[in-house]
Coordinates of C-alpha atoms in Angstrom, one line a residue:
Chain A
A274 CA 0.0 -0.2 -0.1
Q275 CA 1.1 3.5 -0.8
T276 CA 2.2 5.8 2.0
V277 CA 3.2 9.6 2.2
T278 CA 5.2 10.6 5.0
Q279 CA 5.9 14.4 5.9
S280 CA 8.4 14.4 8.6
Q281 CA 8.5 17.8 9.9
P282 CA 5.1 18.6 11.6
E283 CA 6.3 22.3 12.0
M284 CA 8.8 24.7 10.4
S285 CA 9.5 28.1 10.8
V286 CA 11.3 30.8 8.2
Q287 CA 12.2 34.2 8.3
E288 CA 10.3 36.6 5.8
A289 CA 12.0 36.7 2.6
E290 CA 14.2 33.7 3.3
T291 CA 14.0 30.1 1.5
V292 CA 12.4 27.0 3.1
T293 CA 12.3 23.3 2.0
L294 CA 9.3 21.1 3.3
S295 CA 10.2 17.5 3.0
C296 CA 7.9 14.6 1.7
T297 CA 8.8 11.0 1.1
Y298 CA 6.7 8.3 -0.2
D299 CA 6.3 4.8 -0.7
T300 CA 4.9 3.0 -3.9
S301 CA 5.5 0.0 -6.2
E302 CA 4.0 1.9 -9.1
S303 CA 5.7 3.7 -12.0
D304 CA 3.3 6.2 -12.9
Y305 CA 1.6 8.5 -10.4
Y306 CA 1.0 12.1 -9.6
L307 CA 2.3 14.2 -6.8
F308 CA 0.9 17.3 -5.3
W309 CA 1.5 20.0 -2.7
Y310 CA -1.6 21.4 -1.2
K311 CA -1.6 24.7 0.9
Q312 CA -4.2 25.2 3.6
P313 CA -4.1 28.8 5.2
P314 CA -6.1 29.7 8.2
S315 CA -9.2 30.1 6.0
R316 CA -9.0 26.3 5.6
Q317 CA -9.6 26.2 1.9
M318 CA -7.5 23.6 0.4
I319 CA -5.2 25.4 -2.6
L320 CA -3.3 23.4 -5.1
V321 CA 0.4 24.9 -5.0
I322 CA 2.1 22.3 -7.4
R323 CA 2.0 19.3 -9.2
Q324 CA 4.4 16.7 -10.6
E325 CA 3.8 13.8 -12.9
A326 CA 6.2 11.0 -12.2
Y327 CA 7.2 10.4 -15.9
K328 CA 8.5 14.0 -16.1
Q329 CA 12.2 14.3 -15.2
Q330 CA 11.8 18.0 -15.2
N331 CA 11.2 19.5 -11.8
A332 CA 7.8 21.4 -11.6
T333 CA 8.1 25.2 -10.8
E334 CA 5.1 27.8 -10.2
N335 CA 6.7 31.3 -9.4
R336 CA 8.3 31.2 -5.9
F337 CA 7.4 27.5 -5.6
S338 CA 9.4 24.5 -6.8
V339 CA 9.8 20.8 -6.1
N340 CA 12.8 18.6 -5.9
F341 CA 11.5 15.2 -7.3
Q342 CA 13.9 12.5 -7.0
K343 CA 12.0 9.4 -8.1
A344 CA 14.4 6.7 -7.3
A345 CA 14.7 8.1 -3.7
K346 CA 10.8 8.5 -3.6
S347 CA 11.3 12.1 -2.4
F348 CA 9.1 15.1 -3.5
S349 CA 10.4 18.3 -1.4
L350 CA 8.9 21.6 -2.0
K351 CA 11.0 24.8 -1.8
I352 CA 9.3 28.3 -1.2
S353 CA 11.7 31.0 -2.0
D354 CA 11.5 34.4 -0.9
S355 CA 8.9 33.5 1.8
Q356 CA 6.2 35.9 2.2
L357 CA 3.6 36.2 5.3
G358 CA 0.9 34.9 3.4
D359 CA 2.7 31.5 2.8
A360 CA 1.8 30.7 6.5
A361 CA -0.1 27.7 6.4
M362 CA -0.6 24.1 6.6
Y363 CA 1.1 22.3 3.6
F364 CA 0.1 18.9 2.6
C365 CA 1.8 16.4 0.2
A366 CA -0.3 14.2 -1.8
Y367 CA 0.1 11.0 -4.0
R368 CA -2.3 9.9 -6.6
S369 CA -1.9 6.4 -8.2
L370 CA -2.5 6.1 -11.9
N371 CA -3.8 2.6 -12.0
R372 CA -7.3 1.5 -11.6
D373 CA -7.1 1.5 -7.6
D374 CA -6.9 5.4 -8.3
K375 CA -6.0 6.0 -4.7
I376 CA -5.2 9.5 -3.4
I377 CA -2.9 9.4 -0.3
F378 CA -2.4 12.5 1.9
G379 CA 0.5 13.3 4.3
K380 CA -0.1 14.4 7.7
G381 CA 0.8 18.0 6.8
T382 CA 3.8 20.2 7.7
R383 CA 2.5 23.7 9.4
L384 CA 4.8 26.7 8.2
H385 CA 5.3 29.8 10.2
I386 CA 6.9 33.0 8.7
L387 CA 8.6 35.2 11.0
P388 CA 8.5 38.8 10.4
Chain B
N260 CA -18.2 28.3 -12.3
A261 CA -18.6 28.0 -8.7
G262 CA -16.6 24.5 -8.5
V263 CA -17.1 22.9 -5.3
T264 CA -20.1 24.4 -3.0
Q265 CA -20.6 23.1 0.5
T266 CA -23.6 23.8 2.7
P267 CA -23.8 24.9 5.7
K268 CA -20.3 26.5 6.5
F269 CA -21.0 26.0 10.0
H270 CA -23.5 24.0 12.3
I271 CA -24.0 22.7 15.9
L272 CA -25.8 19.6 16.4
K273 CA -26.9 18.1 19.5
I274 CA -26.0 14.5 20.3
G275 CA -28.0 12.1 18.9
Q276 CA -29.4 14.4 16.1
S277 CA -29.1 13.8 12.3
M278 CA -28.0 16.1 9.7
T279 CA -27.1 15.8 6.0
L280 CA -24.0 17.9 4.7
Q281 CA -24.5 19.0 0.9
C282 CA -21.8 19.1 -1.6
T283 CA -22.3 20.0 -5.4
Q284 CA -19.8 20.5 -7.9
D285 CA -20.4 22.0 -11.4
M286 CA -17.2 20.7 -13.1
N287 CA -18.7 17.5 -14.3
H288 CA -16.4 15.5 -12.4
N289 CA -17.0 11.6 -12.0
Y290 CA -15.0 11.3 -8.9
M291 CA -16.2 12.9 -5.4
Y292 CA -14.9 12.8 -2.0
W293 CA -15.9 13.4 1.8
Y294 CA -13.0 13.9 4.3
R295 CA -12.9 15.0 7.6
Q296 CA -10.2 17.1 9.4
D297 CA -9.8 17.1 13.1
P298 CA -8.1 20.2 14.7
G299 CA -4.5 20.3 13.6
M300 CA -4.4 16.9 11.8
G301 CA -4.5 15.7 8.3
L302 CA -7.3 14.5 6.1
K303 CA -9.3 11.2 6.8
L304 CA -11.3 9.9 3.7
I305 CA -14.8 8.9 5.0
Y306 CA -16.7 8.0 1.7
Y307 CA -16.0 8.2 -1.9
S308 CA -17.9 7.8 -5.3
V309 CA -16.6 7.2 -8.6
G310 CA -19.8 7.9 -10.6
A311 CA -23.5 8.4 -10.0
G312 CA -25.0 5.3 -8.2
I313 CA -21.6 4.0 -6.7
T314 CA -20.3 5.0 -3.4
D315 CA -17.5 3.0 -1.5
K316 CA -16.1 3.4 2.3
G317 CA -13.0 5.2 3.1
E318 CA -11.0 4.7 6.2
V319 CA -13.4 6.2 8.6
P320 CA -17.1 5.5 7.5
N321 CA -18.6 4.5 10.7
G322 CA -21.3 6.9 11.6
Y323 CA -21.9 8.3 8.1
N324 CA -23.8 7.5 4.8
V325 CA -23.6 8.8 1.5
S326 CA -25.7 8.8 -1.7
R327 CA -24.9 9.7 -5.4
S328 CA -27.9 10.2 -7.3
T329 CA -26.6 12.6 -9.8
T330 CA -23.1 13.5 -11.1
E331 CA -23.2 17.0 -9.5
D332 CA -24.4 16.2 -5.9
F333 CA -22.8 13.9 -3.0
P334 CA -24.5 14.6 0.2
L335 CA -23.1 13.2 3.5
R336 CA -25.5 11.8 6.1
L337 CA -24.4 12.0 9.8
E338 CA -27.0 9.6 12.0
L339 CA -27.2 10.0 15.5
A340 CA -24.3 12.6 16.0
A341 CA -21.6 12.0 18.5
P342 CA -19.2 14.4 19.9
S343 CA -16.4 12.5 18.3
Q344 CA -17.9 13.8 14.8
T345 CA -16.7 17.2 15.8
S346 CA -14.7 18.1 12.9
V347 CA -14.3 20.2 9.7
Y348 CA -15.8 18.0 6.7
F349 CA -14.4 18.8 3.3
C350 CA -16.0 17.6 0.0
A351 CA -13.7 17.4 -3.1
S352 CA -14.0 16.4 -6.8
S353 CA -12.0 15.2 -9.8
K354 CA -11.5 13.5 -13.0
P355 CA -10.3 9.9 -12.8
G356 CA -6.4 9.9 -12.7
L357 CA -6.3 8.0 -15.9
A358 CA -8.6 10.6 -17.7
G359 CA -5.8 12.6 -18.1
G360 CA -5.7 16.5 -17.3
R361 CA -4.1 17.7 -14.1
G362 CA -5.0 15.0 -11.7
E363 CA -5.6 17.3 -8.8
Q364 CA -8.7 17.2 -6.5
F365 CA -10.7 20.4 -6.3
F366 CA -11.9 21.3 -2.7
G367 CA -15.0 22.8 -1.3
P368 CA -14.7 25.5 1.6
G369 CA -15.4 23.1 4.2
T370 CA -18.3 22.6 6.9
R371 CA -17.2 23.2 10.6
L372 CA -19.4 20.9 12.6
T373 CA -19.9 21.0 16.2
V374 CA -21.8 18.1 18.2
L375 CA -22.7 19.0 21.7

């Protein structure tokens, strides 16, 4: 069975600095999606970035980028130039691309931005 | 295009009462999901549906029921509410993973439910 592990329950970063959130997963599949979702205090779940496993190139969305290491089953999120609005809970998620089509979420990392 | 809408936003329920949380999506997604999120915790899947007339249990289905009579609607029913069901409930929808596209789920704004 697939699992998603976020080993950092909480992290803090100074405003304008860079922070990396870790995510590892376990799967025997070769094709899948990986996602990072952000949940600010409003509780709305917002997609930050996505990665398709067959793509070697790391996804980037403005200040957000990932380091996808397929062999190591690692999918970390880097936030550059951290802003106060980045303070949120961040969830890593895995989506299987077989008929099972399971979606597995990690337990989340709460990110604090220090002014 | 409203996406995924949920009603109500907040509700207080007495122990033993029942209620239905409503969820509607206008993106013609086959897949719909119900999650609960306890304070400071992650998401736990309650029930999901891969199409109208088809539902299946997630990891925490006890105390809940669902139905899916249309593609758009996926209501969650709480029977005999208990304090342990105090939580924030999220509905989500998506295309099937193998349907192509971006693969992500779209979430509603959540319903904060308190059982006293």
